[in-house]
C-alpha cells in the first residue's frame, strides 16, 4: 500500500460497487449484489474483506463509501447534514476500521432526505466549481436540488422510478406494458406534454394503458413509453419551481437521464448530462482527500 | 329444485362469493379464495360443483355470475357491451352448462372497461329506477359512471386502490405507513384538500411520508391517512367532470366508500351510499329474471 491507494464504495440498498483507486484513477472495479438491505450490522466488514481480497496492493487502504450503508439500518449511521449545507458533507468513521462514510443530507420543511446523491453533487462540483443552478438525479427516488455557492440549498424527492417499476411490474398494467424496450419518442413526448399540461388528468390515464390494449391496439411498447412519459411529465409538473428558467445538470444512468433531458429540452430548459458513476467517483475522491482533515 | 331457486356468483380475480337464492332472498352464502386468477379454463365447473355440493336443494339450479370469470382469461368470454349501454348488459351462456355470465362494458374513447361494476349499477337501478346522476364504485380500480335513462353513458377508471396497496405495501413507504388503522380524519381531509387544490404537487408529497418519519415525528397512522387522502384527492381532481354539480351514488365496501363520501361532501356534493354486496345481488337477481328472455 502506498498513500495514494484507496478504495471507493457505492453501497446502496441492493448493490455494492467497489473501485480500487490510485488517486483519481480507477485501477480495478467490481460490482456485487451484496447491498446493505440484505446484510446485518456484523456482516459488512466481512463482505468488504471478501470483495477486495484479491486487491493485494490495497490491503489496509482507506475506504470511502456513500449510500445507504450509512443509514440507521446500515453498517454505521452517518448522520444527516441539514440543508442548506455544502454538498461535500462530513465523513463518519466506522469505529475500529479504515472505513469512512459520507453523511447524507436532510431538510426539515418539506421533510426530505438523500443519501449518496450529495456525493454525486459534490462530484459534479469538483468539475464545475462555480455551478449555480439545479441538479436533477433521476433514479428510484429522483432528486431535484438547488445548488448555489457549493451548497445544496433545498431539494425534493419524487418516487418516479419506484412508481414506474411497481406499475409496470406489479400492477394490472404488467399485462400490457412491455418489460423493456426502446422508448417510442412520439408516445413519450405526447404523454409528457399531457401530464405537464394537465397533471390532474394524468392519474386517470393510467388504467387506459390496460384498457387500450384489451379493447384497442395499444402495443406493449407504446404503453411502456406512455407510462414513462406520464410519470416523468407528472414529476416535471411538480418540480417546475426547480427547473423553470434554470440551467439543469442531470446526473444519472444514461438511458434514464436521456429521457429527462428530452422532456426538459422540450420545455426550453438548458440541460447538461453527467455520468452518474463518474460523479460518484469524483465525489468520493474529494471525500478521500479530506480524510486527514476530519480524522 | 323449484323454479325460484338459483345461485348468484361474484367471481373475481382473487375471490369467489356464492349465494344460494330463493327469488330475491339469500338462503345460504359462502366465500372462497378460488378466484379466476388461479384457475385454468377446465377447472371452473369443478370448483362450482365443489363449492355448492352441500346445497342439495339447488342441484341443477341456474347460476348467474358476474366479474372476471367472464374475461378472456376466465371461464368463458362474455363480450363487452359498448357504452352507452343499458347497465343491465346481455348474458353469455357457458356452453353445455346452466351458468350465465353478465357481459362487461367497454368504452372506445377514452379506452376503458368494467366487469362486474355494470351488475352493481344495474342493482342500484333496480332499487332506484329513475336515478340520474353519477355512480362511483370505489375499489381496486375505482369506476365513475354517468347514468341516464338506465344507461351507462360514459365512465372512467382510476387505479387508486391498487396504487394505494402498492405504495403502502411494496414501496419504500411500507416502512413508514401503518399496515392498517382507523383513518385520522384531520390528516385525511388535509391531504384530500391539498391534492384537489394542487394535484401537480401531490406526487411530490409521496416521498415526504418516508422522510417525515425518518427525520420528523410523522406517525405510521398519520402517514397512512395522508397517503389515502392524497390518492383519493388526486382521483377527485381527475374525476371532477363526473362529480361537479352532480348527485353521486357510492357503491362500495363501507369503510372505503365512507372515505369517498367524506371527501365528496366536503366539496359540497350530495352523496348516497349503497352496499356493494346488496347491489351485486340485486343486479344478479335482475339478470336471473332475464334468463328466459336471452336463453
Coordinates of C-alpha atoms in Angstrom, one line a residue:
Chain A
X1 CA 0.0 0.0 0.0
X2 CA 1.1 3.5 -0.8
X3 CA -0.6 6.6 0.3
X4 CA -2.3 7.3 -3.0
X5 CA -4.1 3.9 -2.8
X6 CA -7.7 3.9 -1.6
X7 CA -11.0 2.1 -2.2
X8 CA -14.2 3.8 -3.3
X9 CA -17.5 2.2 -2.4
X10 CA -21.0 3.0 -3.6
X11 CA -23.0 0.8 -1.2
X12 CA -26.7 1.0 -1.7
X13 CA -29.7 -1.0 -0.6
X14 CA -29.4 -3.6 -3.3
X15 CA -25.9 -3.3 -4.8
X16 CA -22.3 -2.8 -3.8
X17 CA -19.9 -1.3 -6.3
X18 CA -16.2 -1.1 -5.5
X19 CA -13.3 0.6 -7.2
X20 CA -9.6 0.2 -6.4
X21 CA -8.2 3.7 -6.8
X22 CA -4.8 5.2 -7.3
X23 CA -5.5 8.9 -6.6
X24 CA -8.3 9.8 -9.1
X25 CA -7.5 6.8 -11.4
X26 CA -9.6 3.6 -11.4
X27 CA -7.3 0.5 -11.4
X28 CA -9.8 -2.3 -10.7
X29 CA -13.6 -2.3 -10.2
X30 CA -16.2 -4.8 -9.1
X31 CA -19.9 -5.0 -8.6
X32 CA -21.9 -7.3 -6.4
X33 CA -25.4 -7.8 -5.2
X34 CA -24.4 -7.6 -1.6
X35 CA -26.3 -4.4 -0.9
X36 CA -26.9 -3.2 2.7
X37 CA -30.6 -4.3 2.5
X38 CA -29.6 -8.0 2.8
X39 CA -26.9 -7.6 5.5
X40 CA -27.0 -7.3 9.2
X41 CA -24.6 -5.0 11.0
X42 CA -22.0 -7.7 11.8
X43 CA -21.6 -8.7 8.1
X44 CA -20.4 -5.5 6.4
X45 CA -16.7 -5.9 7.4
X46 CA -16.5 -9.4 6.1
X47 CA -18.3 -8.5 2.8
X48 CA -15.7 -5.8 2.3
X49 CA -12.9 -8.2 3.1
X50 CA -14.2 -10.8 0.7
X51 CA -14.9 -8.5 -2.2
X52 CA -11.5 -6.8 -2.0
X53 CA -9.4 -9.9 -1.1
X54 CA -7.6 -10.1 -4.4
X55 CA -6.7 -6.4 -4.4
X56 CA -3.4 -7.1 -2.6
X57 CA -1.9 -3.7 -3.2
X58 CA -4.9 -2.1 -1.5
X59 CA -4.6 -4.1 1.8
X60 CA -5.1 -1.7 4.6
X61 CA -6.1 1.2 2.3
X62 CA -8.7 3.7 3.4
X63 CA -12.2 3.0 2.1
X64 CA -14.6 5.8 1.4
X65 CA -18.3 4.9 1.0
X66 CA -21.5 6.6 0.2
X67 CA -25.2 5.5 0.1
X68 CA -27.5 3.5 2.4
X69 CA -24.6 1.8 4.1
X70 CA -24.6 5.0 6.3
X71 CA -28.3 4.7 7.2
X72 CA -29.6 3.7 10.6
X73 CA -30.3 0.2 9.2
X74 CA -26.8 0.1 7.6
X75 CA -23.4 -0.5 8.9
X76 CA -22.9 2.7 10.9
X77 CA -25.1 5.7 10.9
X78 CA -23.6 8.7 9.2
X79 CA -25.9 11.5 10.5
X80 CA -27.7 13.8 8.0
X81 CA -26.2 17.2 7.4
X82 CA -29.1 19.7 7.4
X83 CA -29.8 21.7 4.2
X84 CA -28.6 24.3 3.3
X85 CA -25.3 22.5 3.5
X86 CA -22.1 22.0 1.5
X87 CA -22.6 19.2 -0.9
X88 CA -19.3 17.9 0.4
X89 CA -20.8 16.6 3.7
X90 CA -18.9 15.4 6.7
X91 CA -17.4 11.9 6.9
X92 CA -18.3 9.4 9.6
X93 CA -15.7 6.9 10.6
X94 CA -16.8 3.4 11.3
X95 CA -15.2 2.7 14.7
X96 CA -12.2 0.5 14.6
X97 CA -11.9 0.5 10.8
X98 CA -10.4 2.5 8.0
X99 CA -13.8 2.9 6.5
X100 CA -15.4 6.4 6.1
X101 CA -19.0 7.1 5.1
X102 CA -20.2 10.4 3.7
X103 CA -23.2 11.9 5.6
X104 CA -26.5 12.3 3.8
X105 CA -28.5 15.5 3.7
X106 CA -31.9 16.2 5.3
X107 CA -34.3 19.0 5.0
X108 CA -36.9 19.8 7.7
X109 CA -39.6 21.5 5.7
X110 CA -40.8 20.0 3.5
X111 CA -39.3 16.8 5.0
X112 CA -36.8 15.2 2.7
X113 CA -33.6 13.1 2.8
X114 CA -30.9 12.0 0.5
X115 CA -28.0 9.5 0.9
X116 CA -25.5 9.1 -1.9
X117 CA -26.8 11.9 -4.2
X118 CA -24.9 14.5 -2.1
X119 CA -21.7 12.7 -3.1
X120 CA -22.6 12.8 -6.7
X121 CA -23.4 16.5 -6.5
X122 CA -20.1 17.1 -4.8
X123 CA -18.5 15.2 -7.7
X124 CA -20.2 17.4 -10.2
X125 CA -19.0 20.5 -8.3
X126 CA -15.4 19.1 -8.3
X127 CA -15.5 19.5 -12.1
X128 CA -17.7 22.7 -12.2
X129 CA -16.8 24.6 -9.0
X130 CA -18.9 27.6 -9.8
X131 CA -22.0 25.7 -11.0
X132 CA -25.1 27.6 -10.0
X133 CA -28.5 26.2 -10.8
X134 CA -30.4 23.0 -10.4
X135 CA -29.2 19.4 -10.3
X136 CA -31.6 16.6 -11.1
X137 CA -30.6 13.0 -10.3
X138 CA -33.1 10.6 -11.9
X139 CA -33.4 7.2 -10.3
X140 CA -35.6 5.1 -8.0
X141 CA -36.2 8.3 -6.0
X142 CA -35.4 11.2 -8.3
X143 CA -33.9 14.2 -6.5
X144 CA -34.0 17.8 -7.5
X145 CA -31.7 20.2 -5.8
X146 CA -31.0 24.0 -5.9
X147 CA -27.2 24.5 -5.9
X148 CA -25.6 27.8 -5.0
X149 CA -22.1 28.6 -3.8
X150 CA -21.3 24.9 -3.5
X151 CA -24.2 24.3 -1.2
X152 CA -27.3 22.2 -1.5
X153 CA -29.9 24.9 -0.7
X154 CA -33.1 22.9 -0.9
X155 CA -34.2 19.7 -2.6
X156 CA -37.2 17.5 -3.3
X157 CA -37.6 13.8 -4.0
X158 CA -40.0 12.1 -6.4
X159 CA -40.7 8.4 -6.3
X160 CA -40.9 8.2 -10.1
X161 CA -38.5 5.3 -10.6
X162 CA -40.1 3.2 -7.9
X163 CA -43.7 4.0 -9.0
X164 CA -42.8 3.1 -12.6
X165 CA -41.4 -0.3 -11.5
X166 CA -44.4 -1.0 -9.3
X167 CA -46.9 -0.1 -12.0
X168 CA -45.1 -1.7 -14.9
X169 CA -44.1 -4.8 -12.9
X170 CA -46.6 -5.4 -10.1
X171 CA -49.9 -3.8 -11.1
X172 CA -52.6 -4.9 -13.6
X173 CA -50.6 -2.9 -16.2
X174 CA -47.9 -5.6 -16.1
X175 CA -50.0 -7.5 -18.6
X176 CA -50.0 -4.7 -21.1
X177 CA -46.7 -2.8 -20.6
X178 CA -43.5 -4.2 -22.2
X179 CA -41.0 -5.4 -19.7
X180 CA -38.3 -3.5 -21.6
X181 CA -38.0 -1.7 -25.0
X182 CA -36.5 1.3 -26.7
X183 CA -38.6 4.3 -25.9
X184 CA -41.1 5.3 -28.6
X185 CA -40.4 9.0 -28.7
X186 CA -43.7 10.1 -30.1
X187 CA -45.7 8.4 -27.4
X188 CA -43.3 9.5 -24.7
X189 CA -43.4 13.2 -25.8
X190 CA -47.2 13.2 -26.1
X191 CA -47.5 11.7 -22.6
X192 CA -45.0 14.2 -21.0
X193 CA -46.9 17.1 -22.6
X194 CA -50.3 15.8 -21.5
X195 CA -49.2 15.3 -17.9
X196 CA -47.4 18.6 -17.7
X197 CA -50.3 20.5 -19.2
X198 CA -53.0 18.7 -17.2
X199 CA -51.4 16.9 -14.3
X200 CA -54.8 16.3 -12.6
X201 CA -55.7 14.1 -15.6
X202 CA -52.6 12.0 -15.8
X203 CA -53.7 9.8 -12.9
X204 CA -56.9 8.8 -14.8
X205 CA -54.8 7.9 -17.8
X206 CA -53.0 5.0 -16.1
X207 CA -55.9 2.5 -16.4
X208 CA -56.3 3.5 -20.1
X209 CA -53.0 1.7 -20.7
X210 CA -54.7 -1.5 -19.7
X211 CA -58.0 -0.8 -21.5
X212 CA -56.3 0.4 -24.6
X213 CA -54.6 -2.9 -25.0
X214 CA -57.7 -5.0 -24.1
X215 CA -60.1 -3.4 -26.5
X216 CA -57.8 -1.4 -28.8
X217 CA -54.5 -1.8 -30.5
X218 CA -52.2 -0.2 -27.9
X219 CA -48.9 -2.1 -28.2
X220 CA -46.8 -3.1 -25.1
X221 CA -44.0 -0.8 -26.3
X222 CA -46.3 2.2 -26.8
X223 CA -47.8 1.5 -23.4
X224 CA -44.4 1.5 -21.7
X225 CA -43.3 4.7 -23.4
X226 CA -46.6 6.4 -22.4
X227 CA -46.3 5.3 -18.8
X228 CA -42.8 6.6 -18.7
X229 CA -43.9 9.9 -20.2
X230 CA -46.9 10.3 -17.9
X231 CA -44.8 9.8 -14.7
X232 CA -41.9 12.0 -15.8
X233 CA -44.4 14.6 -17.0
X234 CA -46.2 14.4 -13.7
X235 CA -42.9 14.8 -11.9
X236 CA -41.9 17.8 -14.0
X237 CA -45.3 19.4 -13.2
X238 CA -44.5 19.1 -9.5
X239 CA -40.8 20.1 -9.9
X240 CA -41.5 23.2 -12.0
X241 CA -40.3 25.5 -9.3
X242 CA -36.9 23.8 -9.7
X243 CA -36.4 23.8 -13.4
X244 CA -38.3 26.8 -14.7
X245 CA -35.9 29.3 -16.0
X246 CA -32.9 27.4 -14.6
X247 CA -29.9 25.5 -16.0
X248 CA -30.4 21.8 -15.1
X249 CA -27.5 19.4 -14.7
X250 CA -28.6 15.8 -14.9
X251 CA -26.7 13.1 -13.1
X252 CA -28.0 9.6 -13.8
X253 CA -27.8 6.4 -15.7
X254 CA -27.5 7.5 -19.4
X255 CA -30.8 5.9 -20.7
X256 CA -32.9 7.4 -18.0
X257 CA -31.2 10.7 -17.9
X258 CA -31.7 11.0 -21.6
X259 CA -35.5 10.8 -21.1
X260 CA -35.4 13.6 -18.6
X261 CA -33.1 15.6 -20.8
X262 CA -35.5 15.1 -23.8
X263 CA -38.5 16.2 -21.7
X264 CA -36.8 19.2 -20.2
X265 CA -35.4 20.4 -23.5
X266 CA -38.9 20.4 -25.0
X267 CA -39.8 22.9 -22.3
X268 CA -36.9 25.1 -23.4
X269 CA -34.7 24.2 -20.5
X270 CA -30.9 24.3 -20.9
X271 CA -29.7 20.8 -19.9
X272 CA -26.3 19.2 -19.4
X273 CA -25.8 15.5 -18.7
X274 CA -23.2 14.0 -16.4
X275 CA -22.5 10.3 -15.9
X276 CA -23.6 9.0 -12.5
X277 CA -20.7 6.7 -11.9
X278 CA -18.2 9.4 -12.8
X279 CA -19.9 11.8 -10.5
X280 CA -19.9 9.3 -7.6
X281 CA -16.2 8.6 -8.1
X282 CA -15.4 12.3 -8.2
X283 CA -17.4 12.9 -5.1
X284 CA -15.7 10.0 -3.2
X285 CA -12.3 11.2 -4.4
X286 CA -13.0 14.6 -2.9
X287 CA -14.1 13.0 0.3
X288 CA -11.0 10.8 0.4
X289 CA -8.7 13.8 0.1
X290 CA -10.4 15.2 3.2
X291 CA -10.0 12.2 5.4
X292 CA -6.9 13.7 7.0
X293 CA -8.9 16.8 8.0
X294 CA -11.8 15.0 9.6
X295 CA -9.9 12.1 11.2
Chain B
X1 CA -85.1 -27.7 -7.2
X2 CA -88.0 -25.4 -7.8
X3 CA -88.1 -22.6 -10.3
X4 CA -87.4 -19.9 -7.8
X5 CA -84.1 -21.4 -6.8
X6 CA -80.9 -20.1 -8.3
X7 CA -77.3 -19.4 -7.4
X8 CA -75.6 -16.0 -7.5
X9 CA -71.9 -15.8 -8.1
X10 CA -69.5 -12.9 -7.8
X11 CA -66.4 -14.4 -9.4
X12 CA -63.5 -12.0 -9.4
X13 CA -59.7 -12.4 -9.9
X14 CA -59.0 -13.4 -6.3
X15 CA -62.2 -14.4 -4.7
X16 CA -65.4 -16.3 -5.4
X17 CA -68.6 -15.5 -3.5
X18 CA -71.7 -17.6 -3.8
X19 CA -75.2 -17.2 -2.6
X20 CA -78.0 -19.8 -2.7
X21 CA -81.0 -17.8 -3.6
X22 CA -84.8 -18.2 -3.4
X23 CA -86.0 -15.4 -5.6
X24 CA -84.5 -12.3 -4.1
X25 CA -83.9 -14.0 -0.7
X26 CA -80.4 -15.2 0.4
X27 CA -80.7 -18.7 1.9
X28 CA -77.1 -19.7 2.2
X29 CA -73.8 -18.0 1.3
X30 CA -70.2 -18.9 1.0
X31 CA -66.9 -17.2 0.2
X32 CA -63.7 -18.8 -1.1
X33 CA -60.3 -17.8 -2.4
X34 CA -60.8 -19.7 -5.6
X35 CA -60.8 -16.6 -7.8
X36 CA -60.5 -16.9 -11.6
X37 CA -56.8 -15.7 -11.4
X38 CA -55.7 -19.1 -10.0
X39 CA -57.8 -21.3 -12.3
X40 CA -57.5 -22.6 -15.8
X41 CA -60.4 -23.0 -18.0
X42 CA -61.1 -26.6 -17.3
X43 CA -61.3 -26.1 -13.5
X44 CA -64.3 -23.7 -13.2
X45 CA -67.0 -26.3 -13.4
X46 CA -65.5 -28.4 -10.8
X47 CA -64.9 -25.5 -8.4
X48 CA -68.5 -24.6 -8.7
X49 CA -69.6 -28.2 -8.1
X50 CA -67.3 -28.4 -5.0
X51 CA -68.4 -25.2 -3.5
X52 CA -72.2 -25.8 -3.9
X53 CA -72.1 -29.6 -3.2
X54 CA -74.0 -29.3 0.1
X55 CA -76.7 -27.0 -1.3
X56 CA -78.8 -30.0 -2.3
X57 CA -82.0 -28.1 -3.0
X58 CA -80.1 -26.1 -5.6
X59 CA -78.8 -29.1 -7.6
X60 CA -79.3 -28.2 -11.2
X61 CA -80.3 -24.6 -10.5
X62 CA -79.3 -21.8 -12.8
X63 CA -76.2 -19.9 -11.9
X64 CA -75.7 -16.2 -12.7
X65 CA -72.2 -14.8 -12.3
X66 CA -70.5 -11.5 -12.8
X67 CA -66.9 -10.4 -12.7
X68 CA -63.6 -11.5 -14.2
X69 CA -64.9 -15.0 -14.7
X70 CA -66.3 -13.6 -18.0
X71 CA -63.0 -12.2 -19.2
X72 CA -60.9 -13.7 -22.0
X73 CA -58.6 -15.3 -19.3
X74 CA -61.7 -16.6 -17.4
X75 CA -64.1 -19.5 -17.9
X76 CA -65.9 -18.2 -20.9
X77 CA -65.6 -14.8 -22.5
X78 CA -68.7 -12.6 -22.1
X79 CA -68.1 -9.9 -24.7
X80 CA -68.2 -6.2 -23.7
X81 CA -71.3 -4.2 -24.4
X82 CA -70.2 -0.9 -25.7
X83 CA -71.1 2.3 -23.8
X84 CA -73.6 4.0 -23.9
X85 CA -75.4 0.8 -23.0
X86 CA -78.0 -0.4 -20.5
X87 CA -76.5 -1.2 -17.2
X88 CA -78.3 -4.5 -17.5
X89 CA -75.9 -6.0 -20.1
X90 CA -76.6 -9.2 -22.1
X91 CA -75.9 -12.6 -20.6
X92 CA -73.5 -15.1 -22.1
X93 CA -74.2 -18.7 -21.5
X94 CA -71.3 -21.0 -20.8
X95 CA -71.9 -23.8 -23.4
X96 CA -73.2 -27.0 -22.0
X97 CA -74.0 -25.6 -18.6
X98 CA -76.7 -23.7 -16.7
X99 CA -74.2 -20.9 -16.0
X100 CA -74.8 -17.4 -17.3
X101 CA -72.3 -14.6 -17.1
X102 CA -73.2 -10.9 -17.4
X103 CA -71.3 -9.0 -20.1
X104 CA -68.9 -6.2 -19.1
X105 CA -68.9 -2.7 -20.6
X106 CA -66.3 -1.1 -22.7
X107 CA -65.7 2.4 -24.0
X108 CA -63.7 3.3 -27.0
X109 CA -62.5 6.8 -26.3
X110 CA -61.0 7.2 -23.8
X111 CA -60.4 3.4 -23.7
X112 CA -61.9 1.9 -20.6
X113 CA -63.5 -1.4 -19.4
X114 CA -65.5 -2.7 -16.5
X115 CA -66.5 -6.2 -15.5
X116 CA -68.8 -6.6 -12.5
X117 CA -69.5 -3.0 -11.8
X118 CA -72.2 -2.9 -14.5
X119 CA -74.1 -5.5 -12.5
X120 CA -73.8 -3.4 -9.3
X121 CA -75.1 -0.4 -11.2
X122 CA -78.0 -2.5 -12.6
X123 CA -78.6 -3.5 -9.0
X124 CA -78.7 0.1 -7.9
X125 CA -81.1 1.0 -10.7
X126 CA -83.4 -1.9 -9.6
X127 CA -84.0 0.0 -6.4
X128 CA -83.9 3.5 -7.9
X129 CA -85.2 3.1 -11.5
X130 CA -85.1 6.8 -12.3
X131 CA -81.7 7.6 -10.9
X132 CA -80.0 10.2 -13.0
X133 CA -76.5 11.2 -12.0
X134 CA -73.2 9.7 -11.3
X135 CA -72.2 6.4 -9.7
X136 CA -68.8 5.9 -8.1
X137 CA -67.6 2.4 -7.3
X138 CA -64.5 2.7 -5.1
X139 CA -62.2 -0.3 -5.1
X140 CA -59.0 -1.7 -6.6
X141 CA -59.9 0.1 -9.8
X142 CA -62.4 2.7 -8.9
X143 CA -65.1 3.5 -11.5
X144 CA -67.0 6.6 -12.2
X145 CA -70.0 6.4 -14.5
X146 CA -72.6 8.9 -15.8
X147 CA -76.0 7.2 -15.6
X148 CA -79.0 8.5 -17.5
X149 CA -82.2 6.7 -18.6
X150 CA -80.9 3.4 -17.2
X151 CA -77.8 3.6 -19.3
X152 CA -74.1 3.8 -18.6
X153 CA -73.4 6.8 -20.8
X154 CA -69.6 7.1 -20.1
X155 CA -67.2 6.0 -17.5
X156 CA -63.6 6.3 -16.2
X157 CA -61.4 4.0 -14.1
X158 CA -58.8 5.2 -11.6
X159 CA -56.2 2.8 -10.2
X160 CA -56.4 4.3 -6.7
X161 CA -57.0 1.1 -4.7
X162 CA -54.2 -0.8 -6.4
X163 CA -51.8 2.2 -6.3
X164 CA -52.5 2.6 -2.6
X165 CA -51.8 -1.1 -1.9
X166 CA -48.6 -1.0 -3.9
X167 CA -47.3 2.2 -2.3
X168 CA -48.3 1.2 1.3
X169 CA -47.2 -2.5 0.9
X170 CA -44.5 -2.7 -1.7
X171 CA -42.7 0.6 -1.9
X172 CA -40.2 2.3 0.4
X173 CA -43.3 3.8 2.2
X174 CA -44.1 0.4 3.6
X175 CA -41.6 1.1 6.4
X176 CA -43.5 4.2 7.5
X177 CA -47.1 3.6 6.6
X178 CA -49.2 1.6 9.1
X179 CA -50.5 -1.7 7.6
X180 CA -54.0 -0.9 8.9
X181 CA -55.6 1.6 11.2
X182 CA -58.6 3.9 11.7
X183 CA -58.4 6.9 9.4
X184 CA -57.2 10.0 11.1
X185 CA -59.8 12.4 9.7
X186 CA -57.7 15.6 10.1
X187 CA -54.8 14.2 8.2
X188 CA -57.0 12.6 5.6
X189 CA -59.0 15.8 5.0
X190 CA -55.9 18.0 4.7
X191 CA -54.4 15.6 2.2
X192 CA -57.6 15.5 0.1
X193 CA -57.8 19.2 0.0
X194 CA -54.1 19.6 -0.9
X195 CA -54.3 17.1 -3.7
X196 CA -57.5 18.6 -5.1
X197 CA -56.3 22.1 -4.9
X198 CA -52.8 21.4 -6.3
X199 CA -52.8 18.0 -8.0
X200 CA -49.4 18.6 -9.6
X201 CA -47.9 18.9 -6.1
X202 CA -49.4 15.7 -4.7
X203 CA -46.9 13.5 -6.5
X204 CA -44.0 15.2 -4.8
X205 CA -45.6 14.7 -1.4
X206 CA -45.4 10.9 -1.5
X207 CA -41.7 10.7 -0.5
X208 CA -42.3 13.1 2.3
X209 CA -44.3 10.3 4.0
X210 CA -41.0 8.5 4.2
X211 CA -38.8 11.5 5.1
X212 CA -41.3 12.8 7.7
X213 CA -41.0 9.6 9.6
X214 CA -37.2 9.3 9.3
X215 CA -36.3 12.8 10.5
X216 CA -39.6 14.0 11.9
X217 CA -42.4 12.7 14.1
X218 CA -44.8 11.5 11.4
X219 CA -46.6 8.5 12.8
X220 CA -47.5 5.4 10.8
X221 CA -51.2 6.2 11.3
X222 CA -50.9 9.7 10.1
X223 CA -48.8 8.6 7.1
X224 CA -51.5 6.1 6.1
X225 CA -54.3 8.6 6.4
X226 CA -52.3 11.1 4.4
X227 CA -51.5 8.6 1.7
X228 CA -55.1 7.7 1.4
X229 CA -56.2 11.3 1.3
X230 CA -53.6 12.2 -1.3
X231 CA -54.6 9.4 -3.7
X232 CA -58.4 10.0 -3.3
X233 CA -57.9 13.8 -3.6
X234 CA -55.8 13.2 -6.7
X235 CA -58.6 11.0 -8.1
X236 CA -61.2 13.5 -7.3
X237 CA -59.2 16.2 -9.2
X238 CA -59.2 14.0 -12.3
X239 CA -62.8 12.9 -11.9
X240 CA -64.1 16.4 -11.3
X241 CA -66.1 16.3 -14.6
X242 CA -68.0 13.4 -13.1
X243 CA -68.9 14.7 -9.7
X244 CA -69.0 18.5 -10.0
X245 CA -72.6 19.6 -9.6
X246 CA -74.0 16.1 -9.7
X247 CA -75.6 13.7 -7.2
X248 CA -73.2 10.8 -6.6
X249 CA -74.3 7.3 -5.6
X250 CA -71.4 5.4 -4.0
X251 CA -71.4 1.6 -4.2
X252 CA -68.5 0.0 -2.4
X253 CA -67.2 -1.7 0.8
X254 CA -68.5 0.5 3.6
X255 CA -65.1 1.7 5.1
X256 CA -63.7 2.7 1.7
X257 CA -67.0 4.2 0.5
X258 CA -67.1 6.3 3.7
X259 CA -63.8 7.9 2.8
X260 CA -65.0 8.9 -0.7
X261 CA -68.3 10.1 0.8
X262 CA -66.4 12.3 3.3
X263 CA -64.2 13.8 0.7
X264 CA -67.1 14.5 -1.7
X265 CA -69.3 16.0 0.9
X266 CA -66.5 18.4 1.8
X267 CA -66.8 19.6 -1.8
X268 CA -70.5 20.2 -1.3
X269 CA -71.5 17.1 -3.3
X270 CA -74.8 15.3 -2.5
X271 CA -73.8 11.7 -1.8
X272 CA -75.7 8.5 -1.1
X273 CA -74.1 5.2 -0.1
X274 CA -75.2 1.7 -1.2
X275 CA -73.8 -1.5 0.0
X276 CA -71.7 -3.3 -2.7
X277 CA -72.8 -6.8 -1.8
X278 CA -76.5 -5.8 -1.9
X279 CA -76.0 -4.0 -5.2
X280 CA -74.3 -7.1 -6.7
X281 CA -77.1 -9.4 -5.5
X282 CA -79.8 -7.1 -6.8
X283 CA -78.0 -6.8 -10.2
X284 CA -77.6 -10.6 -10.4
X285 CA -81.3 -11.1 -9.4
X286 CA -82.4 -8.8 -12.3
X287 CA -80.1 -10.8 -14.6
X288 CA -81.6 -14.1 -13.4
X289 CA -85.1 -12.9 -14.1
X290 CA -84.0 -12.3 -17.7
X291 CA -82.5 -15.7 -18.4
X292 CA -85.7 -16.9 -20.1
X293 CA -85.5 -13.9 -22.4
X294 CA -81.9 -14.4 -23.6
X295 CA -81.8 -18.2 -23.5

